[in-house]
Short mmCIF file of C-alpha atoms and ligand atoms in Angstrom, two decimals:
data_model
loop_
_atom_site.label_atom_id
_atom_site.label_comp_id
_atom_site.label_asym_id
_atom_site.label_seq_id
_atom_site.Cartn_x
_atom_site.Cartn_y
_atom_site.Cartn_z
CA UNK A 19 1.03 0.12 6.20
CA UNK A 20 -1.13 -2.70 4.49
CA UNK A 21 -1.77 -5.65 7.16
CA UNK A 22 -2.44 -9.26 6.60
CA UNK A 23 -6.44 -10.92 6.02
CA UNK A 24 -5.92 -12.59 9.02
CA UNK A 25 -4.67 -9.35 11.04
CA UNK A 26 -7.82 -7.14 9.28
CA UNK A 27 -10.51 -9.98 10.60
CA UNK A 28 -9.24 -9.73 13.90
CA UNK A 29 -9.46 -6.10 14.07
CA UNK A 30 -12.80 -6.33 12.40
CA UNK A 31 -14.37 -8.34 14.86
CA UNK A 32 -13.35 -5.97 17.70
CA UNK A 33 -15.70 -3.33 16.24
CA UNK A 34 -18.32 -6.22 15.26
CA UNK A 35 -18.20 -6.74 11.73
CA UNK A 36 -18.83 -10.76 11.66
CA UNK A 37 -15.71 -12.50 9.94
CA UNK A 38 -15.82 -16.60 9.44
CA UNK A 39 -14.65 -18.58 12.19
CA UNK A 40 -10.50 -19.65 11.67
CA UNK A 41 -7.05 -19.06 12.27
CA UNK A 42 -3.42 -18.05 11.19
CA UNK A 43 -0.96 -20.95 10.65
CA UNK A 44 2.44 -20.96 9.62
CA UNK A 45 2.79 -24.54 9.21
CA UNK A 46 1.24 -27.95 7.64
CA UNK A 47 0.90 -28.76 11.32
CA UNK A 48 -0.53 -25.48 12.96
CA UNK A 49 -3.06 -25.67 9.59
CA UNK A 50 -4.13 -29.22 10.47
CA UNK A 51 -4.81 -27.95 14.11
CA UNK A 52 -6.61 -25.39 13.72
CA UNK A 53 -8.68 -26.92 11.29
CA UNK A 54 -9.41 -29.91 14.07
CA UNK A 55 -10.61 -26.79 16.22
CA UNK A 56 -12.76 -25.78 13.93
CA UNK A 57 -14.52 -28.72 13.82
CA UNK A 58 -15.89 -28.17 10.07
CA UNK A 59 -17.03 -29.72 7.28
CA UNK A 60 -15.73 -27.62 4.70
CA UNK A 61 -12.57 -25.40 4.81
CA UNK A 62 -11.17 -22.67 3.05
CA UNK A 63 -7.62 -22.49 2.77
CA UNK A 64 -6.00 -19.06 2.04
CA UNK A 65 -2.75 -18.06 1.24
CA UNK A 66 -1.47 -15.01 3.30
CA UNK A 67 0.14 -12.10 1.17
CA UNK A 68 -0.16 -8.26 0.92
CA UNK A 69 -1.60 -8.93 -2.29
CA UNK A 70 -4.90 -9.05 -3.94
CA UNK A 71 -6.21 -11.83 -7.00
CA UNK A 72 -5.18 -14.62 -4.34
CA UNK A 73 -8.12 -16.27 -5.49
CA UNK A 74 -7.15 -16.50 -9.64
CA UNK A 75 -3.56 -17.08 -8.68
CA UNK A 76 -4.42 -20.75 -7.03
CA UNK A 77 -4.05 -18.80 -3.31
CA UNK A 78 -7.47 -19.54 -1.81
CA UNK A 79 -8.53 -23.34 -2.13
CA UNK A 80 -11.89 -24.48 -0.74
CA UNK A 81 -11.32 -27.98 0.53
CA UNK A 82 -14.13 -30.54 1.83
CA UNK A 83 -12.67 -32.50 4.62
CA UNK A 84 -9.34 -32.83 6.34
CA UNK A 85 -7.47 -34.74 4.18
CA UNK A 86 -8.13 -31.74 1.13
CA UNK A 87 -7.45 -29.49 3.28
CA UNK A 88 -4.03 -30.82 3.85
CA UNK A 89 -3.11 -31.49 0.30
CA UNK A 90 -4.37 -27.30 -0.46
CA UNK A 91 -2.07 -26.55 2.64
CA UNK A 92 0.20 -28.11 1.59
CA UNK A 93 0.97 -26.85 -1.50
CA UNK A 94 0.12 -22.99 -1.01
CA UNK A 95 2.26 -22.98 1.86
CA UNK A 96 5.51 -22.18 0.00
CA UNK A 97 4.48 -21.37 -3.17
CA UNK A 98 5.38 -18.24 -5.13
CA UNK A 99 2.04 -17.15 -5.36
CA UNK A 100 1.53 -14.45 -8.59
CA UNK A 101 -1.74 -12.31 -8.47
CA UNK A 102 -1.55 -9.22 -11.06
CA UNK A 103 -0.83 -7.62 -7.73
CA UNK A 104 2.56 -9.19 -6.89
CA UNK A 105 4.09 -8.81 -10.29
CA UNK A 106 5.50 -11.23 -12.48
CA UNK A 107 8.33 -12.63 -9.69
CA UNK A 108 5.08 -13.26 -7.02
CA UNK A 109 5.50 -13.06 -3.49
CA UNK A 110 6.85 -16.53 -1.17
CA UNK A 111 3.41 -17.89 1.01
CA UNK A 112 4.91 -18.13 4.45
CA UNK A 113 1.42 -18.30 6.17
CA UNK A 114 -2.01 -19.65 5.72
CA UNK A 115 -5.53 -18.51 7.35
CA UNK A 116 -7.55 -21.37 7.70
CA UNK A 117 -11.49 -21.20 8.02
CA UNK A 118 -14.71 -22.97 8.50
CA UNK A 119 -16.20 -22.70 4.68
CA UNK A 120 -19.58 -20.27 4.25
CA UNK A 121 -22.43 -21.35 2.13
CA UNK A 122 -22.28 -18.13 0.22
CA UNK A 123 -25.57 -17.05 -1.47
CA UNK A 124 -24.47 -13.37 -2.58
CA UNK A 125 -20.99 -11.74 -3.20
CA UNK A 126 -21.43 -7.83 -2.72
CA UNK A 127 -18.05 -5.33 -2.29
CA UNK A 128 -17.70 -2.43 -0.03
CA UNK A 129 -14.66 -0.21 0.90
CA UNK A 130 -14.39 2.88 2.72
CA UNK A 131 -11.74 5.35 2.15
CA UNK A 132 -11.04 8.77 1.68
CA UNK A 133 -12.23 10.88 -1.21
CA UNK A 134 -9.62 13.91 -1.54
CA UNK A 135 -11.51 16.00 -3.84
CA UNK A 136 -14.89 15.85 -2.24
CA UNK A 137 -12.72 16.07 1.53
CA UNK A 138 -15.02 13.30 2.53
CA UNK A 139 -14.75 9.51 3.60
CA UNK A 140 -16.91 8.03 1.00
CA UNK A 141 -18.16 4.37 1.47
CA UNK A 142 -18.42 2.43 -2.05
CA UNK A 143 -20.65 -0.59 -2.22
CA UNK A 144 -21.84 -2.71 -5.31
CA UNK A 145 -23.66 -5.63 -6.39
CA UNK A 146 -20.49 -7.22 -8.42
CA UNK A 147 -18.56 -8.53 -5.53
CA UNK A 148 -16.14 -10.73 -5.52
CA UNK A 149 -14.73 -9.56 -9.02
CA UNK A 150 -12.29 -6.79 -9.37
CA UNK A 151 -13.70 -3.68 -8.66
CA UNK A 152 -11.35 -1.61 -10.83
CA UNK A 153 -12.68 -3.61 -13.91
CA UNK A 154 -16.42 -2.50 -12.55
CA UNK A 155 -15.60 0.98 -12.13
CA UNK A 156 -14.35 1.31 -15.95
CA UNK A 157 -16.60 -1.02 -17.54
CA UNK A 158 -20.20 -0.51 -15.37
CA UNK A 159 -19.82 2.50 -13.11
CA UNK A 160 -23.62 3.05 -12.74
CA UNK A 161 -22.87 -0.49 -10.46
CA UNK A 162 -20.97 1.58 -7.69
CA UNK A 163 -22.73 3.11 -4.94
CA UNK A 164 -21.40 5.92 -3.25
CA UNK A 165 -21.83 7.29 0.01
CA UNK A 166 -20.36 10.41 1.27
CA UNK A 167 -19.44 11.18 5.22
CA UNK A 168 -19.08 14.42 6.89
CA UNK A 169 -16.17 13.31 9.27
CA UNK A 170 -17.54 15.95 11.95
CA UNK A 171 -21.72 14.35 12.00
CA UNK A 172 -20.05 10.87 10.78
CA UNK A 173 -22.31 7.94 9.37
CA UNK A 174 -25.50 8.24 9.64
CA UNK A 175 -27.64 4.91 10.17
CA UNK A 176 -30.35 6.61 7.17
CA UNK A 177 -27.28 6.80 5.04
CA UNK A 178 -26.28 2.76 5.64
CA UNK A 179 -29.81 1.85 5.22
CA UNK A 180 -29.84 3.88 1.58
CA UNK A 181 -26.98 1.87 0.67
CA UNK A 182 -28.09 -1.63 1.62
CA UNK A 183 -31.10 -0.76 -0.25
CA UNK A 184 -29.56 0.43 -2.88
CA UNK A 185 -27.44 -3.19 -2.96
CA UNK A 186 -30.90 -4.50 -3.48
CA UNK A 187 -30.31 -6.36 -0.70
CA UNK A 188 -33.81 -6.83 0.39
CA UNK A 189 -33.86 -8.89 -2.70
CA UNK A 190 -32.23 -11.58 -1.69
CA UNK A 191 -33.75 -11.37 2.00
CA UNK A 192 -35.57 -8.61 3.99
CA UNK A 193 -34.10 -9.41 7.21
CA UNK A 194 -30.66 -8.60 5.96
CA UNK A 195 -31.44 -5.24 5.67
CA UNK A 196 -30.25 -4.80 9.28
CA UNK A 197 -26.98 -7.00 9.52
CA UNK A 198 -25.87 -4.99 6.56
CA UNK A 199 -26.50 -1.27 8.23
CA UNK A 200 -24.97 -2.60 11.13
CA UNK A 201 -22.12 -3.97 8.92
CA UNK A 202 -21.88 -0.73 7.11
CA UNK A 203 -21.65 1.22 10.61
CA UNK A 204 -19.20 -1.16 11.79
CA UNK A 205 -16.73 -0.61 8.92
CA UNK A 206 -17.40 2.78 9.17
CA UNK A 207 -16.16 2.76 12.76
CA UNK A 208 -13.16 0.73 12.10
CA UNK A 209 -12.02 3.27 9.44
CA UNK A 210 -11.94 5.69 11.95
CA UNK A 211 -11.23 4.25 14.82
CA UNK A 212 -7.64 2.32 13.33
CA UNK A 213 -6.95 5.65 11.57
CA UNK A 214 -7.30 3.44 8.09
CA UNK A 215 -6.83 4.73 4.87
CA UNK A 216 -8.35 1.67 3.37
CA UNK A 217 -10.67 -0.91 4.74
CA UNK A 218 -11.96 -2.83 2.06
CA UNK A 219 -14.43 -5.79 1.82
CA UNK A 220 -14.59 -7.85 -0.89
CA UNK A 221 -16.58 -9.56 -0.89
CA UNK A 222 -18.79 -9.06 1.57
CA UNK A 223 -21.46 -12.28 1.51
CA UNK A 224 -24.74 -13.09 2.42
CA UNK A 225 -25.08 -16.45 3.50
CA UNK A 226 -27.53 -19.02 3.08
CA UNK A 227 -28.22 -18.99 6.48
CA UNK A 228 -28.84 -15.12 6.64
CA UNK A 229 -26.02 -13.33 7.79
CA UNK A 230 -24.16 -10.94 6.47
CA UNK A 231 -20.47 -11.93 6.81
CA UNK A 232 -17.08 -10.06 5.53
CA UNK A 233 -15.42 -13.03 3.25
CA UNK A 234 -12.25 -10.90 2.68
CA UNK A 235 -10.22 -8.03 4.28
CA UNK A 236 -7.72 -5.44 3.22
CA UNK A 237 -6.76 -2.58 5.86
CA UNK A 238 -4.50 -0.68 4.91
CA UNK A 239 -3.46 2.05 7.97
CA UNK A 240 -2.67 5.32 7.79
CA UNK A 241 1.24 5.39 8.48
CA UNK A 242 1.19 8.94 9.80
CA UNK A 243 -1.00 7.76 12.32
CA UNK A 244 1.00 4.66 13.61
CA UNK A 245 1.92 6.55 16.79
CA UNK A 246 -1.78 6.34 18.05
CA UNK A 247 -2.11 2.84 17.68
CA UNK A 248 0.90 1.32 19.02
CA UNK A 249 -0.74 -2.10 19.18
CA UNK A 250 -0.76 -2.09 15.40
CA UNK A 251 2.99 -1.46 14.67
CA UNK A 252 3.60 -5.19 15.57
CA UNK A 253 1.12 -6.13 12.76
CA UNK A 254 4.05 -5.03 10.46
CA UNK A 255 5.46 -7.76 8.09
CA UNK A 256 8.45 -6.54 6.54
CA UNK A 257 8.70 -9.84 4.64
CA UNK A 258 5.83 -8.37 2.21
CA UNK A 259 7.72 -4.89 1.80
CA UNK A 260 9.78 -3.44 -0.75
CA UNK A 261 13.53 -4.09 0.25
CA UNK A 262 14.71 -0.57 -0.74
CA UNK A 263 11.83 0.90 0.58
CA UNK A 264 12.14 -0.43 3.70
CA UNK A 265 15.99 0.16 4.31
CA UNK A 266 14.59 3.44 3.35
CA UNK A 267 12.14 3.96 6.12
CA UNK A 268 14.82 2.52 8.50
CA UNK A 269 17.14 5.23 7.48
CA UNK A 270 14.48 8.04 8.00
CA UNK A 271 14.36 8.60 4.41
CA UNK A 272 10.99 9.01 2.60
CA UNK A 273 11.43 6.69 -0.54
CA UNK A 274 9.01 5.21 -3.19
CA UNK A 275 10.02 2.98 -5.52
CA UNK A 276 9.15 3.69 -9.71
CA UNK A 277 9.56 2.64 -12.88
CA UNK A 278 11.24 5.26 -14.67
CA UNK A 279 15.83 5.71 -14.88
CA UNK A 280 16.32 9.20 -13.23
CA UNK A 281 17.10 8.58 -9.84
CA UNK A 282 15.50 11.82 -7.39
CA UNK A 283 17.31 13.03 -4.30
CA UNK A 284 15.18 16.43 -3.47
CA UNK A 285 14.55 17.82 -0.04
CA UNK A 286 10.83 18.05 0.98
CA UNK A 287 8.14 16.29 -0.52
CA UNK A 288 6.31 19.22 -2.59
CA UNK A 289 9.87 19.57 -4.45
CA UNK A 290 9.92 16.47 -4.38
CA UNK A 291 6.69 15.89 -6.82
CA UNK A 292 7.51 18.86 -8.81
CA UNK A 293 11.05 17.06 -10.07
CA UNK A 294 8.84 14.29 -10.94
CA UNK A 295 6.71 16.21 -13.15
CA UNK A 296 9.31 18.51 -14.73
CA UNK A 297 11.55 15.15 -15.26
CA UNK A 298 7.92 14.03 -17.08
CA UNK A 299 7.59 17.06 -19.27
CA UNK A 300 11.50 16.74 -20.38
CA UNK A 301 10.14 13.48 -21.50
CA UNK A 302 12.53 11.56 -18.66
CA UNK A 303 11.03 8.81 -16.32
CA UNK A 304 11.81 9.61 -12.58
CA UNK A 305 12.72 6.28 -11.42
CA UNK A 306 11.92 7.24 -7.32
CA UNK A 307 10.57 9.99 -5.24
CA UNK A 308 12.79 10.63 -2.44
CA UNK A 309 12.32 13.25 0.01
CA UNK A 310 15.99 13.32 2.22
CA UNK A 311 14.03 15.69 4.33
CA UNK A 312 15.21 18.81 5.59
CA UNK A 313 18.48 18.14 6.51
CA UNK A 314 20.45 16.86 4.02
CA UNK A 315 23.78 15.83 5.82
CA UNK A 316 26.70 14.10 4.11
CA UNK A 317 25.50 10.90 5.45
CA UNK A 318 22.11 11.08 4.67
CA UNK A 319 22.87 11.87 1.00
CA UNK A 320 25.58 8.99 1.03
CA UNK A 321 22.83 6.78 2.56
CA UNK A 322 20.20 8.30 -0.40
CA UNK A 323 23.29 7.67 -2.78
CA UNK A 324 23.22 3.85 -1.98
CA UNK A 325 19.54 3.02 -1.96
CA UNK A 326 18.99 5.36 -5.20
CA UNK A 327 21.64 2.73 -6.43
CA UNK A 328 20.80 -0.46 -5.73
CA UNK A 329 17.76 0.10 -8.42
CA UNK A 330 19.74 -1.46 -11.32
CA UNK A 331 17.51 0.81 -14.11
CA UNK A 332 19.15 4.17 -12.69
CA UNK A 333 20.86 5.49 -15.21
CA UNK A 334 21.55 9.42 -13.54
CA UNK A 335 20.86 11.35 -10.60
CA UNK A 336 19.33 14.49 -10.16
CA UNK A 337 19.45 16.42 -6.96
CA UNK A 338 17.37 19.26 -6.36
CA UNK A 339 17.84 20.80 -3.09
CA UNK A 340 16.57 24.34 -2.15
CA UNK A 341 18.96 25.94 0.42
CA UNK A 342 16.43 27.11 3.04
CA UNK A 343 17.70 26.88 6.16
CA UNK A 344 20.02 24.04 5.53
CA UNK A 345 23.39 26.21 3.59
CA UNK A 346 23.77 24.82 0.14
CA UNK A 347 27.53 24.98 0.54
CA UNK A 348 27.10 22.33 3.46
CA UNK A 349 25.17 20.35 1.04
CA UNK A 350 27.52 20.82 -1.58
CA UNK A 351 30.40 19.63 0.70
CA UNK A 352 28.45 16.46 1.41
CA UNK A 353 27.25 15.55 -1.78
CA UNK A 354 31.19 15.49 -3.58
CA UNK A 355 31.88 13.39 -0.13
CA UNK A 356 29.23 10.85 -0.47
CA UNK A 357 30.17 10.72 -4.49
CA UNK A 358 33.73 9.83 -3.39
CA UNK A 359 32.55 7.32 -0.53
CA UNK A 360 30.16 5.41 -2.54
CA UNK A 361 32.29 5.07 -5.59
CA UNK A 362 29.28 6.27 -7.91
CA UNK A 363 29.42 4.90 -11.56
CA UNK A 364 26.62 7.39 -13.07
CA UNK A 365 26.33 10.70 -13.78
CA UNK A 366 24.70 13.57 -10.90
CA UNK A 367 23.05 16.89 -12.03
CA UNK A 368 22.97 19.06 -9.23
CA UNK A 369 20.60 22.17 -8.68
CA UNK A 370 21.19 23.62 -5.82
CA UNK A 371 19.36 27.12 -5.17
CA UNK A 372 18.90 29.61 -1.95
CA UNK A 373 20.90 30.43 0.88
CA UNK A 374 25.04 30.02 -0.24
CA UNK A 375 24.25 28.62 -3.59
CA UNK A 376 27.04 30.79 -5.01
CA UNK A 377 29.83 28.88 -2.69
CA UNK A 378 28.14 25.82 -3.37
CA UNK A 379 28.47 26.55 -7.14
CA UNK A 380 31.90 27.57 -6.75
CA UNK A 381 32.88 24.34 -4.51
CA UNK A 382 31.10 21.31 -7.06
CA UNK A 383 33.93 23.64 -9.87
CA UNK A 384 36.87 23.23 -7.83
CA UNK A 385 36.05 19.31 -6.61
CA UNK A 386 37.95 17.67 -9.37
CA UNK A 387 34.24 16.15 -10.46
CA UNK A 388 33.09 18.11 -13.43
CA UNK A 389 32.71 15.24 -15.45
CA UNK A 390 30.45 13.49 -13.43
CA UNK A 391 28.71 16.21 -11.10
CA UNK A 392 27.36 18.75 -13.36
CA UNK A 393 25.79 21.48 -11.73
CA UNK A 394 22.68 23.25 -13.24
CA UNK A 395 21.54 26.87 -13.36
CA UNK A 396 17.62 26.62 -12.76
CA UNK A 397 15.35 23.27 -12.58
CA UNK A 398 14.63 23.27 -16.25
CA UNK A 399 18.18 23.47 -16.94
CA UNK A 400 19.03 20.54 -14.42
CA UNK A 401 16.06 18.67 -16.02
CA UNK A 402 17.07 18.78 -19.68
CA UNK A 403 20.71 17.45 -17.92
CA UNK A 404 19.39 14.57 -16.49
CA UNK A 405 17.05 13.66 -19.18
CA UNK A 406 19.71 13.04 -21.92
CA UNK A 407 22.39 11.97 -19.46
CA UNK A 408 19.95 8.96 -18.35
CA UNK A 409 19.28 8.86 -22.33
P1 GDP B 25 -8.76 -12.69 -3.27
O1 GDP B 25 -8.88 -13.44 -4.55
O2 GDP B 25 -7.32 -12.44 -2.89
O3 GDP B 25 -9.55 -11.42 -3.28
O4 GDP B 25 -9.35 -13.66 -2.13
P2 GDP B 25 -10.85 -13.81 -1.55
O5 GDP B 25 -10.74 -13.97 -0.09
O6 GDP B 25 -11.73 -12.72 -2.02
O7 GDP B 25 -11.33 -15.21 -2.15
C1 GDP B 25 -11.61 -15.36 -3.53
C2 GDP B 25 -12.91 -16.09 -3.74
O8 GDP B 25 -12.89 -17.37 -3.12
C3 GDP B 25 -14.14 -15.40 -3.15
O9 GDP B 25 -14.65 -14.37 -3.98
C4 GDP B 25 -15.12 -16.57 -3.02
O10 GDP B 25 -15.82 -16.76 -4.23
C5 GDP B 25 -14.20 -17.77 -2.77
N1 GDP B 25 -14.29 -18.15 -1.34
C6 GDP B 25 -13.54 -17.68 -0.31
N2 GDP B 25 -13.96 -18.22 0.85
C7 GDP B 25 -15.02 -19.03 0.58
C8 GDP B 25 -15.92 -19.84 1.37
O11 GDP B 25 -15.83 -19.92 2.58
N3 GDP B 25 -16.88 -20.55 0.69
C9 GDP B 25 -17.01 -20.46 -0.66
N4 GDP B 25 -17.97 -21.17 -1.24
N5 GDP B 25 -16.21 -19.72 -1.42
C10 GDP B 25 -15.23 -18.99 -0.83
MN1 MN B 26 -11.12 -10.64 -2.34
#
């Protein structure tokens, strides 16, 4: 679940990582007010969406005095703000975080997340803050620090002090050397502590008046660990999610949203992958993974029918549904009464293997729907099907 900036700096601050003074505000007037608070000079006005880029897009204004601030307010709040995160349609600014301006002298990056390969939480700093980090890592990779944490010993203070060394940043002042380890600890701690899967800083600034201060925050939290942090769940915006995905999610279905035409209805998420790749090397696009789970009930196919739907580039269906414990059969059943229901317009390739697939066969044959449910003998088989029915 990816949270807000203002949400992340709040969090932050609990484990100690210094954030700039300033507020949430969800309207010209709330902005004005807390800017009065903050009893500033300068302000920085910045747009509030689950996207990054805010600052390119015209989403992050610094404004000197009240009356610039209220202009900037004024026109982020609203806008369609479009960052080359949000895609070309942008994302509606319903809320602002306003904050005291910092006399930057340094823009540095650091993130912490989870390396799957090396099993390790690996901390990545670099010198090029502020920029996008992606364009770094291709272009200058010898720029990107890495740290690597055993989860069981944890970070080590010698290992923070390596990397704010290594960010040179006795450079720019010795006495920084400790903000920054304690900074680097900090994050460190709220990665685990939040059960994160991102927290990422960028940048993270050293001011003019020495501190080391994080400028910008992304946390994204580890959905599968939601239940331990029931504090959090409130910090959901569903205003920032994916519609389908979300109606998903409400439904118990586990959906994600791609590019491709060949809608996926599989049960369990390994199968679920595989289709996706064999779809691939048929030369198809898989336009969604969708695990219905074990299951696989009339309803919940009807329900997987519907959202797989709504994604106007679906063009066919494949279903791919090993009968384990659930009786293909039963499946079978529901899948020719969820066609019917929904009124589907496309074709469905079926695969449906394990326990009763022969009934199952024998019930799609006798269901009046040959046409439009064909059934396939064997995943390649079902892929080829879909492939040149979406084609
Ligand atoms: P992003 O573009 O969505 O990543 O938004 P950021 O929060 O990173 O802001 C973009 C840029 O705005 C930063 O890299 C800074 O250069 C600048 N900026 C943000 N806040 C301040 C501030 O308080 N003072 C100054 N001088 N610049 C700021
Ligand atoms: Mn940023």
């Amino acid at each position: 679940m990816k949270i807000h900036e203002y949400q992340a700096k709040q969090i932050l601050a609990k484990y100690g990582v210094p954030v700039p003074k300033g507020n949430v505000a969800f309207s010209l007037d709330e902005a004005l007010m807390v800017a009065q608070d903050l009893k500033s000079e300068v302000y920085v006005v910045k747009a509030q969406i689950h996207a990054g880029g805010r600052g390119k897009g015209g989403g992050v204004k610094v404004s000197k005095g009240l009356e610039a601030l209220r202009k900037n307010a004024e026109n982020i709040l609203g806008m369609q703000l479009v960052t080359h995160q949000t895609g070309p349609s942008g994302q509606k600014v319903k809320q602002l975080l306003i904050e005291e301006g910092i006399d930057i002298s340094k823009e540095l990056y650091c993130s912490v997340l989870v390396d799957r390969g090396k099993q390790r939480i690996v901390i990545l700093a670099s010198t090029e803050g502020g920029m996008d980090i992606e364009e770094v890592a291709a272009n200058t990779p010898e720029k990107i620090k890495k740290i690597f944490v055993d989860p069981s010993v944890g970070l080590r203070p010698y290992q923070a002090n390596e990397l704010a060394f290594g960010l040179k940043i006795h450079e720019t002042n010795p006495k920084l050397i400790r903000s920054a380890v304690s900074v680097f600890m900090a994050l460190y701690k709220t990665f685990v502590g939040e059960d994160c899967s991102l927290v990422e800083i960028n940048p993270l600034v050293l001011t003019g008046d020495g501190c080391v201060v994080a400028l910008d925050a992304k946390l994204t939290l580890d959905d599968n660990a939601l239940y331990r942090h029931r504090g959090n769940m409130s910090l959901r915006d569903r205003d920032e999610e994916d519609p389908l995905e979300l109606e998903a999610s409400e439904a118990g279905l586990n959906y994600i949203k791609l590019d491709g035409n060949i809608g996926c209805m599989v049960n369990g998420a390994g199968l679920a992958m595989g289709t996706m790749d064999i779809i691939k090397t048929y030369g198809g696009e898989p336009a969604n993974f969708l695990d219905v789970g074990g299951g696989a009930k009339q309803e919940t196919v009807e329900k997987a029918f519907r959202i797989i739907t709504l994604d106007p580039n679906v063009k066919c269906i494949l279903i791919n549904i090993f009968g384990g414990i659930v009786r293909c059969d039963m499946v079978a059943s529901g899948v020719i009464a969820a066609f019917k229901n929904v009124n589907l317009q496309i074709p469905v390739v079926i695969r449906l293997e394990g326990t009763n697939s022969e009934e199952a066969h024998k019930i799609v044959r006798e269901s009046g729907l040959r046409e439009s449910l064909q059934m396939a003998d064997g995943i390649q088989q079902a892929a080829q099907k879909a492939v040149s029915a979406a084609n």
